[in-house]
Structures are given as structure tokens and as C-alpha cells.
Amino acid sequence: MSLLPPDPPHGHPLGRIALVGAGPGAADLLTTRALNRLREADVVFHDRLVSPEVLALTPARKVDVGKAVGANLWPQPRINSVVIAAALAGLRVVRLKSGDPSVFGRACEEIEAARLAGVPVEIVPGITAASAAAAALTRPLTERGQTERLVLATATCRPGETADLAGSFRPGTTLALYMAMHRLPAVEAELLATGAPETCTVEIVQQAGTAAERILTTALRGMAAAAADMTNPAILLIRWPVPQARTGTRPTGCHVAAASPLPLL
Ligand code: SAH
């Protein structure tokens, strides 16, 4: 029996790997390039959060390498090695990740593994959860004169490390917080300890960009209690506006209902 990989089905000696952003779930939020890669793929290794609607767009063989909570069936090195082995066998491989692969997607490790193996690798960007949440709210992530800094942060670090949320939050910031739902009381306490006003608006969007989308708007103080029945996947948008005296500008207030009807053109 030969130990060599089977002949490449498409006539190229090496396959290639595309780290593709699946977006938040709705198929029409994929980029055209993502759709092309999915249609051309021989095999798709996907995360648990990728929606069935997106997976239905590819004729390729699909392998769920998602990490179920508490299970360790697919540790990162194992994912790296099966993805590389498929590419070395000449297959067009899509590594499909929810949202944007470059945002909390452990893409670094997979790119490095591909480079070490000499396999061509590319990133196809996707719509990250923060952008999908802004769309769900019809409220921009940044608001002129209010929040002019957008920070994408995770509340979950490697085991034994704590996220430095305090270093990310100051006046003028919209903090988009990923992977925070399991430690909301600690997040609330950490952010209040920065001196942020208790009244900072917190918007929590669960399953943004899908039919099951849910939105909760609350204040920073009390957010953990208010969100007790919200579950993952969900993202927090926490806004600490600049003090008005400093900017001299009025709130853009695009999230506030218009006081008078818009003039008819
Ligand atoms: N690469 C992804 C993030 C992966 S980390 C992206 O760019 O969106 C996983 C975290 O992303 C989840 O814990 C949650 O905080 C967030 N997330 C992913 N999909 C989401 C969705 N549809 N709605 C809200 N949050 C989501």
C-alpha cells in the first residue's frame, strides 16, 4: 500500500487553503469571493458556529471541526494537521470560520502551519459579529463626536490569563466584546472599576444576522442581571461617549427616535 497521498484530482501538485469568513449566518452576508471559494472547494472544514444556510452553498465534503464546549475532539494542532494533509493531497481546502477569520479566529496558527508546509494560503474576509450587531441595531459602531474609537476585544483569554478590559475602555470608546456571555458579572465589575459611568449604554445582540436575532439594551450597571436569559453566540457593544463639554458637539443621536417626522423630498 502506498503511503503517498492520492493523485491530485485537479492536476496541481499542491492544493491550497482559503481561510474563509462565513459571516454571521445569513447566506446573503457572504462576500462573492467567499461564495466562489465555497463553490470550488473539494473539502470544507468548518466551525460549530457556521450556519447550515452557508454550508448548503458548497458541494464539497464538509467536516465539522468545531470545538464543542467541554470536549476536546478537535484541538488546534489536530485541525492544523488535517487541513494541511488535505491541501498536500492536492485538494482545494476551505477553512470556514464564523464572522471574519481574522477576528478571534485562531487564524494565525493555521496560516503558520500552512506556510511551514509550503501550502499557498489566503484570507477571504467576512462580516464580523460587531458589524452584524450594528446592522441589527441600525446603529453605527462609531458615532461622530461621541465614540470615535472602536475596540474589538475578547473577554476570554487563554487559560490562566485575564482579559485587560480596563486598558481598552475610556471616554470616546465603543467596546465590542466577544466571548463575554459566560462572565458577564465579572465584565460588569471590571468595566465599572475603570470609572465608566454606570449609565453607559450596553447593547447585547444574540445571533446577530440570523433569523433568531435577539437584542437587549441596558445600562452598564445591572447588565449581567438584565442579560440573564441571553445566551451565546452574542456580542456586547458598550459605549462610553466623550464628555459633552470636551467636544462641544451635540450627540448625533442616530439611535434616538427622531423628534419630528423627516421632511418629504
Ligand atoms: N470570527 C468571529 C468571532 C469568533 S469568536 C467573528 O468575526 O465574528 C466567537 C464569538 O463571536 C462568540 O462568542 C460571540 O461573542 C461572537 N459571535 C459570533 N457569531 C455571532 C453572532 N451571529 N451574533 C453575535 N455574536 C456572535
Short mmCIF file of N, CA, C and O and ligand atoms in Angstrom, two decimals, residues 23-25 47 49 97-105 126-130 132-133 177-181 205-210 232-236, ligand 1:
data_model
loop_
_atom_site.label_atom_id
_atom_site.label_comp_id
_atom_site.label_asym_id
_atom_site.label_seq_id
_atom_site.Cartn_x
_atom_site.Cartn_y
_atom_site.Cartn_z
N GLY A 23 -19.21 34.96 7.78
CA GLY A 23 -20.13 35.99 8.24
C GLY A 23 -20.96 35.48 9.41
O GLY A 23 -20.70 34.41 9.97
N PRO A 24 -21.98 36.25 9.78
CA PRO A 24 -22.72 35.91 11.00
C PRO A 24 -23.75 34.80 10.82
O PRO A 24 -24.29 34.30 11.81
N GLY A 25 -24.08 34.43 9.61
CA GLY A 25 -25.05 33.33 9.46
C GLY A 25 -25.86 33.42 8.18
O GLY A 25 -26.00 32.42 7.47
N ASP A 47 -16.31 25.55 11.44
CA ASP A 47 -16.53 25.68 12.88
C ASP A 47 -17.98 25.40 13.21
O ASP A 47 -18.85 25.41 12.35
N LEU A 49 -20.05 27.33 14.75
CA LEU A 49 -20.96 28.47 14.62
C LEU A 49 -21.39 28.75 13.17
O LEU A 49 -22.25 29.58 12.94
N LYS A 97 -14.77 29.82 8.78
CA LYS A 97 -14.89 30.29 10.16
C LYS A 97 -16.00 31.32 10.24
O LYS A 97 -16.20 32.10 9.30
N SER A 98 -16.69 31.36 11.36
CA SER A 98 -17.78 32.32 11.50
C SER A 98 -17.23 33.75 11.47
O SER A 98 -16.08 33.98 11.86
N GLY A 99 -18.05 34.67 11.03
CA GLY A 99 -17.64 36.07 11.02
C GLY A 99 -16.48 36.31 10.09
O GLY A 99 -16.47 35.87 8.93
N ASP A 100 -15.47 37.00 10.61
CA ASP A 100 -14.24 37.26 9.86
C ASP A 100 -13.16 36.34 10.43
O ASP A 100 -12.96 36.32 11.65
N PRO A 101 -12.45 35.62 9.58
CA PRO A 101 -11.45 34.68 10.12
C PRO A 101 -10.33 35.37 10.88
O PRO A 101 -9.66 34.75 11.70
N SER A 102 -10.15 36.67 10.63
CA SER A 102 -9.03 37.35 11.28
C SER A 102 -9.43 37.97 12.62
O SER A 102 -8.61 38.64 13.25
N VAL A 103 -10.67 37.76 13.03
CA VAL A 103 -11.10 38.30 14.33
C VAL A 103 -11.38 37.14 15.28
O VAL A 103 -12.34 36.39 15.09
N PHE A 104 -10.51 36.95 16.25
CA PHE A 104 -10.64 35.88 17.25
C PHE A 104 -10.93 34.53 16.60
O PHE A 104 -11.79 33.78 17.06
N GLY A 105 -10.22 34.27 15.51
CA GLY A 105 -10.48 33.04 14.75
C GLY A 105 -9.32 32.06 14.76
O GLY A 105 -9.36 31.07 14.05
N GLY A 126 -14.70 38.21 6.13
CA GLY A 126 -16.14 38.05 6.31
C GLY A 126 -16.67 39.15 7.22
O GLY A 126 -15.90 39.94 7.76
N ILE A 127 -17.97 39.18 7.36
CA ILE A 127 -18.59 40.21 8.22
C ILE A 127 -18.52 39.74 9.67
O ILE A 127 -19.06 38.70 10.03
N THR A 128 -17.80 40.52 10.46
CA THR A 128 -17.60 40.13 11.85
C THR A 128 -18.85 40.42 12.68
O THR A 128 -19.70 41.24 12.29
N ALA A 129 -18.95 39.74 13.83
CA ALA A 129 -20.16 39.86 14.66
C ALA A 129 -20.45 41.31 15.05
O ALA A 129 -21.62 41.71 15.12
N ALA A 130 -19.42 42.12 15.28
CA ALA A 130 -19.65 43.52 15.65
C ALA A 130 -20.40 44.26 14.54
O ALA A 130 -21.34 45.01 14.79
N ALA A 132 -22.27 42.87 12.23
CA ALA A 132 -23.62 42.31 12.13
C ALA A 132 -24.51 42.88 13.23
O ALA A 132 -25.71 43.15 13.01
N ALA A 133 -23.93 43.12 14.41
CA ALA A 133 -24.71 43.69 15.51
C ALA A 133 -25.12 45.12 15.19
O ALA A 133 -26.26 45.53 15.46
N LEU A 177 -17.44 43.53 22.52
CA LEU A 177 -16.88 42.47 23.35
C LEU A 177 -17.39 41.10 22.91
O LEU A 177 -18.59 40.82 22.95
N TYR A 178 -16.44 40.29 22.47
CA TYR A 178 -16.73 38.93 22.01
C TYR A 178 -16.52 37.96 23.18
O TYR A 178 -15.71 38.21 24.07
N MET A 179 -17.18 36.83 23.11
CA MET A 179 -16.96 35.73 24.07
C MET A 179 -17.06 36.20 25.52
O MET A 179 -16.19 35.90 26.35
N ALA A 180 -18.11 36.94 25.82
CA ALA A 180 -18.24 37.52 27.16
C ALA A 180 -19.41 36.94 27.95
O ALA A 180 -19.51 37.20 29.15
N MET A 181 -20.26 36.17 27.31
CA MET A 181 -21.53 35.83 27.96
C MET A 181 -21.38 35.00 29.22
O MET A 181 -22.20 35.10 30.12
N VAL A 205 -26.42 41.74 21.41
CA VAL A 205 -27.10 41.16 20.25
C VAL A 205 -26.75 39.69 20.18
O VAL A 205 -25.59 39.31 20.05
N GLN A 206 -27.78 38.89 20.30
CA GLN A 206 -27.63 37.43 20.26
C GLN A 206 -27.97 36.97 18.85
O GLN A 206 -28.95 37.43 18.26
N GLN A 207 -27.13 36.10 18.32
CA GLN A 207 -27.32 35.56 16.97
C GLN A 207 -27.58 36.66 15.94
O GLN A 207 -28.50 36.58 15.13
N ALA A 208 -26.75 37.69 16.02
CA ALA A 208 -26.85 38.80 15.07
C ALA A 208 -26.78 38.27 13.64
O ALA A 208 -26.01 37.35 13.35
N GLY A 209 -27.58 38.84 12.78
CA GLY A 209 -27.52 38.47 11.36
C GLY A 209 -28.18 37.14 11.04
O GLY A 209 -27.96 36.59 9.96
N THR A 210 -28.98 36.61 11.96
CA THR A 210 -29.72 35.37 11.68
C THR A 210 -31.20 35.62 11.97
O THR A 210 -31.56 36.63 12.58
N ASN A 232 -25.19 32.49 24.25
CA ASN A 232 -24.23 32.55 23.14
C ASN A 232 -24.84 31.99 21.86
O ASN A 232 -25.73 31.17 21.97
N PRO A 233 -24.39 32.37 20.68
CA PRO A 233 -23.40 33.42 20.47
C PRO A 233 -24.05 34.80 20.59
O PRO A 233 -25.11 35.05 20.03
N ALA A 234 -23.38 35.65 21.33
CA ALA A 234 -23.87 37.02 21.48
C ALA A 234 -22.68 37.94 21.63
O ALA A 234 -21.61 37.54 22.11
N ILE A 235 -22.88 39.19 21.22
CA ILE A 235 -21.82 40.19 21.32
C ILE A 235 -22.34 41.40 22.08
O ILE A 235 -23.54 41.71 22.01
N LEU A 236 -21.46 42.04 22.82
CA LEU A 236 -21.82 43.24 23.59
C LEU A 236 -21.22 44.46 22.90
O LEU A 236 -20.03 44.44 22.53
N1 SAH B 1 -14.56 35.29 13.92
C1 SAH B 1 -15.81 35.61 14.59
C2 SAH B 1 -15.63 35.60 16.09
C3 SAH B 1 -15.33 34.22 16.67
S1 SAH B 1 -15.25 34.24 18.40
C4 SAH B 1 -16.32 36.96 14.08
O1 SAH B 1 -15.59 37.68 13.39
O2 SAH B 1 -17.48 37.29 14.36
C5 SAH B 1 -16.88 33.71 18.82
C6 SAH B 1 -17.67 34.86 19.42
O3 SAH B 1 -18.11 35.73 18.37
C7 SAH B 1 -18.94 34.45 20.13
O4 SAH B 1 -18.67 34.05 21.46
C8 SAH B 1 -19.73 35.73 20.09
O5 SAH B 1 -19.27 36.66 21.04
C9 SAH B 1 -19.36 36.28 18.71
N2 SAH B 1 -20.33 35.89 17.67
C10 SAH B 1 -20.13 35.05 16.65
N3 SAH B 1 -21.21 34.98 15.86
C11 SAH B 1 -22.13 35.81 16.40
C12 SAH B 1 -23.45 36.20 16.04
N4 SAH B 1 -24.06 35.71 14.96
N5 SAH B 1 -24.09 37.10 16.84
C13 SAH B 1 -23.49 37.62 17.92
N6 SAH B 1 -22.24 37.28 18.30
C14 SAH B 1 -21.57 36.40 17.56
#
